[in-house]
Amino acid sequence: MPARYDLAVGVPEELEPEPGGEVAAARQGIQSVELAMLVLQALEEGLGPLSLTQVAAAAGMTPSKAHRYLVSLGRVGLVAQSHRSGLYDLGPAMRRLGIESLRRMDEVGLASEHTPGLRDRTTHAVNLAVWGDHGPVLVRWDYGAHPLPITVRLGATMPLLSSSVGRVYLAHLPDTVTGPALEAQLAPEPVTGRIREEIARVRAEVRDRGVALTSGGLIPGLASIAAPVFGADDSLPLVVAIALPARLADPAVLERLQDELLRTTADMAVDLGAADRPGKARTAARGR
């Protein structure tokens, strides 16, 4: 039996199996569920307890309509109301859902959904790195259309100062994390004042621009541009980089690649649970 739609309430009736066939596919959604999500998003974006009036305004509803959704969401624990102040906030069931979602999250897997598209849009190689015991570790490489003067080995540890990926981690991770790895990579030479000045310069440059750029520093003839992917708690689980022949890395090309890279890392961050709010910086230059 084809799906029926109740125009009076705007909600599709439950599908029934067709005789001898499968359940009919339906593209209609449940409008009330989508409206309830507007209420939950209002509470999320409020960054704290809200009054009924504030929830209604943020969700684009009348107070009476918002109140009905708050009551229903409260009954299943997704919303809680303070007995003292009367303000509304996310409830215990929402916290449990969030914790379980984080437990199940495969950060590399989620980000990897975006790398082939970035490769196709730019035609250049794209790689993912995570922080390991001794520095950034390559965990994915998507080959581009242009031959590169490099042999790729997944699991390789990247240098902090001479690679774009390393510079992003150097700019955004604390010294207590990067310091031991940097000292081990520079051994037997000590971390001198000159090197510390270089680190300070790199950090300022990467934070200001939002990306790290290198050309020929790691491999002659290879240029790379890298950007961070921030998680829900502003952690830095991943760095994404585009690698290209240095001869192609003119300013116009680099500007285009930077725009594509930052758009992609912003999408990755949303998939990892980072808030997607207008006006919130989702690049490296977020004032960390």
mmCIF file of C-alpha atoms in Angstrom:
data_model
loop_
_atom_site.group_PDB
_atom_site.id
_atom_site.type_symbol
_atom_site.label_atom_id
_atom_site.label_comp_id
_atom_site.label_asym_id
_atom_site.label_seq_id
_atom_site.Cartn_x
_atom_site.Cartn_y
_atom_site.Cartn_z
ATOM 1 C CA MET A 1 0.000 0.000 0.000
ATOM 2 C CA PRO A 2 1.493 3.406 -0.937
ATOM 3 C CA ALA A 3 2.177 5.825 1.878
ATOM 4 C CA ARG A 4 -0.743 8.087 2.765
ATOM 5 C CA TYR A 5 -0.280 11.663 3.938
ATOM 6 C CA ASP A 6 -2.610 13.294 6.429
ATOM 7 C CA LEU A 7 -2.829 16.894 5.233
ATOM 8 C CA ALA A 8 -4.593 17.977 8.399
ATOM 9 C CA VAL A 9 -1.563 17.402 10.595
ATOM 10 C CA GLY A 10 1.224 17.206 8.019
ATOM 11 C CA VAL A 11 2.489 13.842 9.263
ATOM 12 C CA PRO A 12 2.687 10.699 7.093
ATOM 13 C CA GLU A 13 0.839 7.676 8.388
ATOM 14 C CA GLU A 14 2.791 4.550 9.297
ATOM 15 C CA LEU A 15 3.821 2.550 6.244
ATOM 16 C CA GLU A 16 2.459 -0.923 5.760
ATOM 17 C CA PRO A 17 4.061 -3.730 3.729
ATOM 18 C CA GLU A 18 2.580 -4.188 0.304
ATOM 19 C CA PRO A 19 1.221 -7.681 -0.367
ATOM 20 C CA GLY A 20 4.155 -9.807 -1.488
ATOM 21 C CA GLY A 21 6.448 -6.787 -1.532
ATOM 22 C CA GLU A 22 8.581 -4.524 0.642
ATOM 23 C CA VAL A 23 7.603 -1.463 2.629
ATOM 24 C CA ALA A 24 6.889 1.418 0.299
ATOM 25 C CA ALA A 25 9.526 4.122 0.376
ATOM 26 C CA ALA A 26 8.503 7.551 1.587
ATOM 27 C CA ARG A 27 10.336 10.842 1.301
ATOM 28 C CA GLN A 28 8.091 12.737 3.655
ATOM 29 C CA GLY A 29 9.461 13.499 7.065
ATOM 30 C CA ILE A 30 7.706 14.049 10.357
ATOM 31 C CA GLN A 31 7.293 17.779 10.734
ATOM 32 C CA SER A 32 6.780 17.663 14.483
ATOM 33 C CA VAL A 33 10.132 15.942 14.947
ATOM 34 C CA GLU A 34 11.850 18.626 12.886
ATOM 35 C CA LEU A 35 10.164 21.348 14.932
ATOM 36 C CA ALA A 36 11.229 19.647 18.154
ATOM 37 C CA MET A 37 14.798 19.738 16.883
ATOM 38 C CA LEU A 38 14.485 23.512 16.477
ATOM 39 C CA VAL A 39 13.736 23.726 20.196
ATOM 40 C CA LEU A 40 16.715 21.529 21.075
ATOM 41 C CA GLN A 41 18.971 23.566 18.782
ATOM 42 C CA ALA A 42 17.776 26.755 20.466
ATOM 43 C CA LEU A 43 18.867 25.332 23.826
ATOM 44 C CA GLU A 44 22.195 24.190 22.382
ATOM 45 C CA GLU A 45 22.962 27.535 20.781
ATOM 46 C CA GLY A 46 21.880 29.412 23.897
ATOM 47 C CA LEU A 47 24.976 28.038 25.663
ATOM 48 C CA GLY A 48 23.080 27.925 28.949
ATOM 49 C CA PRO A 49 19.602 27.819 30.537
ATOM 50 C CA LEU A 50 16.934 29.842 28.708
ATOM 51 C CA SER A 51 13.518 31.207 29.517
ATOM 52 C CA LEU A 52 10.456 30.128 27.573
ATOM 53 C CA THR A 53 10.462 33.453 25.753
ATOM 54 C CA GLN A 54 14.091 33.023 24.746
ATOM 55 C CA VAL A 55 13.541 29.461 23.521
ATOM 56 C CA ALA A 56 10.499 30.498 21.499
ATOM 57 C CA ALA A 57 12.323 33.413 19.874
ATOM 58 C CA ALA A 58 15.363 31.311 18.987
ATOM 59 C CA ALA A 59 13.185 28.519 17.559
ATOM 60 C CA GLY A 60 10.942 30.925 15.619
ATOM 61 C CA MET A 61 7.780 29.837 17.460
ATOM 62 C CA THR A 62 5.125 31.389 19.622
ATOM 63 C CA PRO A 63 5.688 30.833 23.354
ATOM 64 C CA SER A 64 2.618 28.595 23.613
ATOM 65 C CA LYS A 65 3.833 26.358 20.789
ATOM 66 C CA ALA A 66 7.373 26.208 22.158
ATOM 67 C CA HIS A 67 5.984 25.306 25.592
ATOM 68 C CA ARG A 68 4.136 22.277 24.199
ATOM 69 C CA TYR A 69 7.362 20.978 22.650
ATOM 70 C CA LEU A 70 9.307 21.654 25.837
ATOM 71 C CA VAL A 71 6.770 19.655 27.840
ATOM 72 C CA SER A 72 7.011 16.662 25.496
ATOM 73 C CA LEU A 73 10.806 16.812 25.342
ATOM 74 C CA GLY A 74 10.909 17.076 29.116
ATOM 75 C CA ARG A 75 8.831 13.912 29.517
ATOM 76 C CA VAL A 76 11.518 11.872 27.686
ATOM 77 C CA GLY A 77 14.413 13.587 29.445
ATOM 78 C CA LEU A 78 15.765 15.564 26.492
ATOM 79 C CA VAL A 79 14.911 18.847 28.218
ATOM 80 C CA ALA A 80 14.947 19.756 31.916
ATOM 81 C CA GLN A 81 13.380 22.726 33.698
ATOM 82 C CA SER A 82 14.857 24.185 36.851
ATOM 83 C CA HIS A 83 12.397 24.134 39.749
ATOM 84 C CA ARG A 84 14.128 27.175 41.230
ATOM 85 C CA SER A 85 14.502 29.481 38.232
ATOM 86 C CA GLY A 86 12.007 28.014 35.785
ATOM 87 C CA LEU A 87 14.642 28.108 33.039
ATOM 88 C CA TYR A 88 15.014 25.330 30.487
ATOM 89 C CA ASP A 89 18.177 23.439 29.544
ATOM 90 C CA LEU A 90 19.269 20.198 27.900
ATOM 91 C CA GLY A 91 18.211 17.209 29.975
ATOM 92 C CA PRO A 92 19.878 14.018 31.229
ATOM 93 C CA ALA A 93 18.800 11.919 28.236
ATOM 94 C CA MET A 94 20.505 14.420 25.932
ATOM 95 C CA ARG A 95 23.718 14.120 27.944
ATOM 96 C CA ARG A 96 23.579 10.334 27.716
ATOM 97 C CA LEU A 97 23.042 10.510 23.977
ATOM 98 C CA GLY A 98 25.982 12.897 23.614
ATOM 99 C CA ILE A 99 28.317 10.687 25.613
ATOM 100 C CA GLU A 100 27.336 7.584 23.647
ATOM 101 C CA SER A 101 27.704 9.421 20.341
ATOM 102 C CA LEU A 102 31.239 10.483 21.288
ATOM 103 C CA ARG A 103 32.073 6.934 22.364
ATOM 104 C CA ARG A 104 31.064 5.581 18.972
ATOM 105 C CA MET A 105 32.723 8.307 16.916
ATOM 106 C CA ASP A 106 35.450 7.298 14.486
ATOM 107 C CA GLU A 107 37.146 10.625 13.844
ATOM 108 C CA VAL A 108 39.383 9.395 11.031
ATOM 109 C CA GLY A 109 36.488 7.552 9.403
ATOM 110 C CA LEU A 110 34.205 10.593 9.527
ATOM 111 C CA ALA A 111 36.863 12.928 8.163
ATOM 112 C CA SER A 112 37.807 10.418 5.468
ATOM 113 C CA GLU A 113 34.341 10.813 3.976
ATOM 114 C CA HIS A 114 35.405 14.304 2.880
ATOM 115 C CA THR A 115 38.928 13.737 1.549
ATOM 116 C CA PRO A 116 38.055 12.243 -1.864
ATOM 117 C CA GLY A 117 35.835 15.232 -2.615
ATOM 118 C CA LEU A 118 38.574 17.657 -1.618
ATOM 119 C CA ARG A 119 41.014 15.751 -3.826
ATOM 120 C CA ASP A 120 38.598 15.840 -6.768
ATOM 121 C CA ARG A 121 37.836 19.558 -6.416
ATOM 122 C CA THR A 122 41.494 20.532 -6.203
ATOM 123 C CA THR A 123 43.054 17.716 -8.316
ATOM 124 C CA HIS A 124 45.849 17.504 -5.715
ATOM 125 C CA ALA A 125 46.808 14.872 -3.166
ATOM 126 C CA VAL A 126 45.098 15.083 0.236
ATOM 127 C CA ASN A 127 46.291 13.557 3.485
ATOM 128 C CA LEU A 128 45.070 13.175 7.070
ATOM 129 C CA ALA A 129 47.249 13.144 10.176
ATOM 130 C CA VAL A 130 46.631 12.404 13.853
ATOM 131 C CA TRP A 131 48.846 13.153 16.849
ATOM 132 C CA GLY A 132 50.960 10.166 17.870
ATOM 133 C CA ASP A 133 53.491 9.427 20.593
ATOM 134 C CA HIS A 134 56.305 11.133 18.702
ATOM 135 C CA GLY A 135 54.483 13.712 16.591
ATOM 136 C CA PRO A 136 51.978 13.875 13.700
ATOM 137 C CA VAL A 137 51.302 10.513 12.049
ATOM 138 C CA LEU A 138 49.927 10.102 8.518
ATOM 139 C CA VAL A 139 46.816 7.898 8.533
ATOM 140 C CA ARG A 140 45.338 8.533 5.067
ATOM 141 C CA TRP A 141 46.604 9.640 1.666
ATOM 142 C CA ASP A 142 44.432 10.263 -1.408
ATOM 143 C CA TYR A 143 46.562 10.567 -4.533
ATOM 144 C CA GLY A 144 45.905 13.508 -6.848
ATOM 145 C CA ALA A 145 46.354 13.997 -10.576
ATOM 146 C CA HIS A 146 49.887 15.408 -10.315
ATOM 147 C CA PRO A 147 53.009 13.281 -9.716
ATOM 148 C CA LEU A 148 54.830 14.194 -6.513
ATOM 149 C CA PRO A 149 58.511 13.773 -5.523
ATOM 150 C CA ILE A 150 57.612 11.705 -2.470
ATOM 151 C CA THR A 151 57.026 8.097 -1.479
ATOM 152 C CA VAL A 152 54.059 7.915 0.858
ATOM 153 C CA ARG A 153 54.134 5.566 3.828
ATOM 154 C CA LEU A 154 51.099 5.534 6.077
ATOM 155 C CA GLY A 155 52.101 5.512 9.720
ATOM 156 C CA ALA A 156 55.086 7.779 9.104
ATOM 157 C CA THR A 157 55.763 10.492 11.696
ATOM 158 C CA MET A 158 55.990 13.995 10.236
ATOM 159 C CA PRO A 159 58.488 16.643 11.421
ATOM 160 C CA LEU A 160 57.012 19.477 13.446
ATOM 161 C CA LEU A 161 58.922 22.426 12.049
ATOM 162 C CA SER A 162 59.440 21.563 8.384
ATOM 163 C CA SER A 163 56.040 20.059 7.483
ATOM 164 C CA SER A 164 52.768 21.957 7.154
ATOM 165 C CA VAL A 165 50.956 19.296 9.193
ATOM 166 C CA GLY A 166 53.543 19.559 11.954
ATOM 167 C CA ARG A 167 53.285 23.321 12.045
ATOM 168 C CA VAL A 168 49.525 23.182 12.584
ATOM 169 C CA TYR A 169 49.978 20.911 15.587
ATOM 170 C CA LEU A 170 52.843 23.071 16.808
ATOM 171 C CA ALA A 171 50.599 26.142 16.618
ATOM 172 C CA HIS A 172 47.630 24.689 18.480
ATOM 173 C CA LEU A 173 48.838 22.037 20.901
ATOM 174 C CA PRO A 174 50.412 23.068 24.217
ATOM 175 C CA ASP A 175 54.178 22.963 24.774
ATOM 176 C CA THR A 176 53.738 20.113 27.235
ATOM 177 C CA VAL A 177 52.533 17.954 24.328
ATOM 178 C CA THR A 178 54.730 19.140 21.464
ATOM 179 C CA GLY A 179 57.890 19.851 23.496
ATOM 180 C CA PRO A 180 59.085 16.255 24.016
ATOM 181 C CA ALA A 181 58.377 15.341 20.382
ATOM 182 C CA LEU A 182 60.212 18.426 19.130
ATOM 183 C CA GLU A 183 63.235 17.753 21.311
ATOM 184 C CA ALA A 184 63.382 14.145 20.088
ATOM 185 C CA GLN A 185 63.135 15.233 16.444
ATOM 186 C CA LEU A 186 65.896 17.850 16.834
ATOM 187 C CA ALA A 187 68.243 15.601 18.847
ATOM 188 C CA PRO A 188 71.149 15.684 19.369
ATOM 189 C CA GLU A 189 70.849 19.474 18.906
ATOM 190 C CA PRO A 190 69.149 21.287 21.807
ATOM 191 C CA VAL A 191 66.130 23.546 21.391
ATOM 192 C CA THR A 192 67.975 26.851 21.256
ATOM 193 C CA GLY A 193 66.736 30.417 21.521
ATOM 194 C CA ARG A 194 66.819 30.712 17.745
ATOM 195 C CA ILE A 195 64.571 27.674 17.382
ATOM 196 C CA ARG A 196 62.185 29.028 20.002
ATOM 197 C CA GLU A 197 61.958 32.271 18.044
ATOM 198 C CA GLU A 198 61.159 30.246 14.925
ATOM 199 C CA ILE A 199 58.459 28.326 16.807
ATOM 200 C CA ALA A 200 56.898 31.587 18.015
ATOM 201 C CA ARG A 201 56.931 32.957 14.461
ATOM 202 C CA VAL A 202 55.340 29.786 13.050
ATOM 203 C CA ARG A 203 52.627 29.764 15.716
ATOM 204 C CA ALA A 204 51.707 33.384 15.093
ATOM 205 C CA GLU A 205 51.647 32.887 11.334
ATOM 206 C CA VAL A 206 49.500 29.751 11.415
ATOM 207 C CA ARG A 207 47.017 31.173 13.916
ATOM 208 C CA ASP A 208 46.731 34.420 11.980
ATOM 209 C CA ARG A 209 46.262 32.821 8.561
ATOM 210 C CA GLY A 210 44.319 29.735 9.622
ATOM 211 C CA VAL A 211 46.583 27.387 7.649
ATOM 212 C CA ALA A 212 50.239 26.366 7.494
ATOM 213 C CA LEU A 213 52.181 26.662 4.250
ATOM 214 C CA THR A 214 55.475 24.990 3.404
ATOM 215 C CA SER A 215 57.398 24.686 0.145
ATOM 216 C CA GLY A 216 60.563 22.651 -0.282
ATOM 217 C CA GLY A 217 61.269 22.532 3.446
ATOM 218 C CA LEU A 218 60.502 18.845 3.838
ATOM 219 C CA ILE A 219 60.898 17.524 0.276
ATOM 220 C CA PRO A 220 62.443 19.603 -2.541
ATOM 221 C CA GLY A 221 59.830 20.337 -5.185
ATOM 222 C CA LEU A 222 56.895 19.671 -2.825
ATOM 223 C CA ALA A 223 54.522 22.311 -1.469
ATOM 224 C CA SER A 224 51.861 21.694 1.152
ATOM 225 C CA ILE A 225 49.039 23.579 2.839
ATOM 226 C CA ALA A 226 47.468 22.219 6.041
ATOM 227 C CA ALA A 227 44.586 23.179 8.330
ATOM 228 C CA PRO A 228 43.226 21.896 11.659
ATOM 229 C CA VAL A 229 40.000 20.016 12.275
ATOM 230 C CA PHE A 230 38.631 20.927 15.697
ATOM 231 C CA GLY A 231 36.317 18.634 17.630
ATOM 232 C CA ALA A 232 33.303 19.329 19.794
ATOM 233 C CA ASP A 233 35.420 20.408 22.763
ATOM 234 C CA ASP A 234 37.851 22.442 20.640
ATOM 235 C CA SER A 235 40.309 19.559 20.740
ATOM 236 C CA LEU A 236 42.565 19.008 17.731
ATOM 237 C CA PRO A 237 42.146 15.366 16.692
ATOM 238 C CA LEU A 238 43.056 15.775 13.019
ATOM 239 C CA VAL A 239 44.991 17.897 10.547
ATOM 240 C CA VAL A 240 44.242 17.846 6.821
ATOM 241 C CA ALA A 241 46.783 18.816 4.170
ATOM 242 C CA ILE A 242 46.901 19.277 0.414
ATOM 243 C CA ALA A 243 50.186 18.371 -1.285
ATOM 244 C CA LEU A 244 51.133 19.665 -4.728
ATOM 245 C CA PRO A 245 54.199 20.222 -6.920
ATOM 246 C CA ALA A 246 55.953 23.406 -5.793
ATOM 247 C CA ARG A 247 56.016 24.678 -9.384
ATOM 248 C CA LEU A 248 52.210 24.901 -9.311
ATOM 249 C CA ALA A 249 52.007 26.700 -5.975
ATOM 250 C CA ASP A 250 51.575 30.279 -7.179
ATOM 251 C CA PRO A 251 49.644 32.746 -4.972
ATOM 252 C CA ALA A 252 46.377 32.397 -6.898
ATOM 253 C CA VAL A 253 46.443 28.608 -6.692
ATOM 254 C CA LEU A 254 47.307 28.650 -2.991
ATOM 255 C CA GLU A 255 44.449 31.051 -2.262
ATOM 256 C CA ARG A 256 41.977 28.773 -4.045
ATOM 257 C CA LEU A 257 43.326 25.699 -2.262
ATOM 258 C CA GLN A 258 43.153 27.475 1.087
ATOM 259 C CA ASP A 259 39.487 28.321 0.552
ATOM 260 C CA GLU A 260 38.646 24.736 -0.422
ATOM 261 C CA LEU A 261 40.648 23.330 2.475
ATOM 262 C CA LEU A 262 39.021 25.564 5.089
ATOM 263 C CA ARG A 263 35.534 24.826 3.792
ATOM 264 C CA THR A 264 36.270 21.112 3.990
ATOM 265 C CA THR A 265 37.786 21.227 7.471
ATOM 266 C CA ALA A 266 34.784 23.235 8.663
ATOM 267 C CA ASP A 267 32.469 20.496 7.345
ATOM 268 C CA MET A 268 34.632 17.851 8.998
ATOM 269 C CA ALA A 269 34.476 19.741 12.287
ATOM 270 C CA VAL A 270 30.677 19.792 12.160
ATOM 271 C CA ASP A 271 30.687 16.023 11.594
ATOM 272 C CA LEU A 272 32.899 15.664 14.669
ATOM 273 C CA GLY A 273 30.384 17.603 16.747
ATOM 274 C CA ALA A 274 31.720 21.155 16.561
ATOM 275 C CA ALA A 275 28.995 23.785 16.654
ATOM 276 C CA ASP A 276 28.080 25.211 13.253
ATOM 277 C CA ARG A 277 27.036 28.690 14.291
ATOM 278 C CA PRO A 278 27.177 31.908 12.248
ATOM 279 C CA GLY A 279 30.022 34.089 13.414
ATOM 280 C CA LYS A 280 31.913 31.303 15.150
ATOM 281 C CA ALA A 281 35.376 30.841 13.710
ATOM 282 C CA ARG A 282 36.003 27.298 12.586
ATOM 283 C CA THR A 283 39.518 27.756 11.294
ATOM 284 C CA ALA A 284 42.853 27.736 13.027
ATOM 285 C CA ALA A 285 42.640 31.454 13.769
ATOM 286 C CA ARG A 286 39.997 31.094 16.454
ATOM 287 C CA GLY A 287 41.915 32.925 19.119
ATOM 288 C CA ARG A 288 43.253 29.929 20.957
#
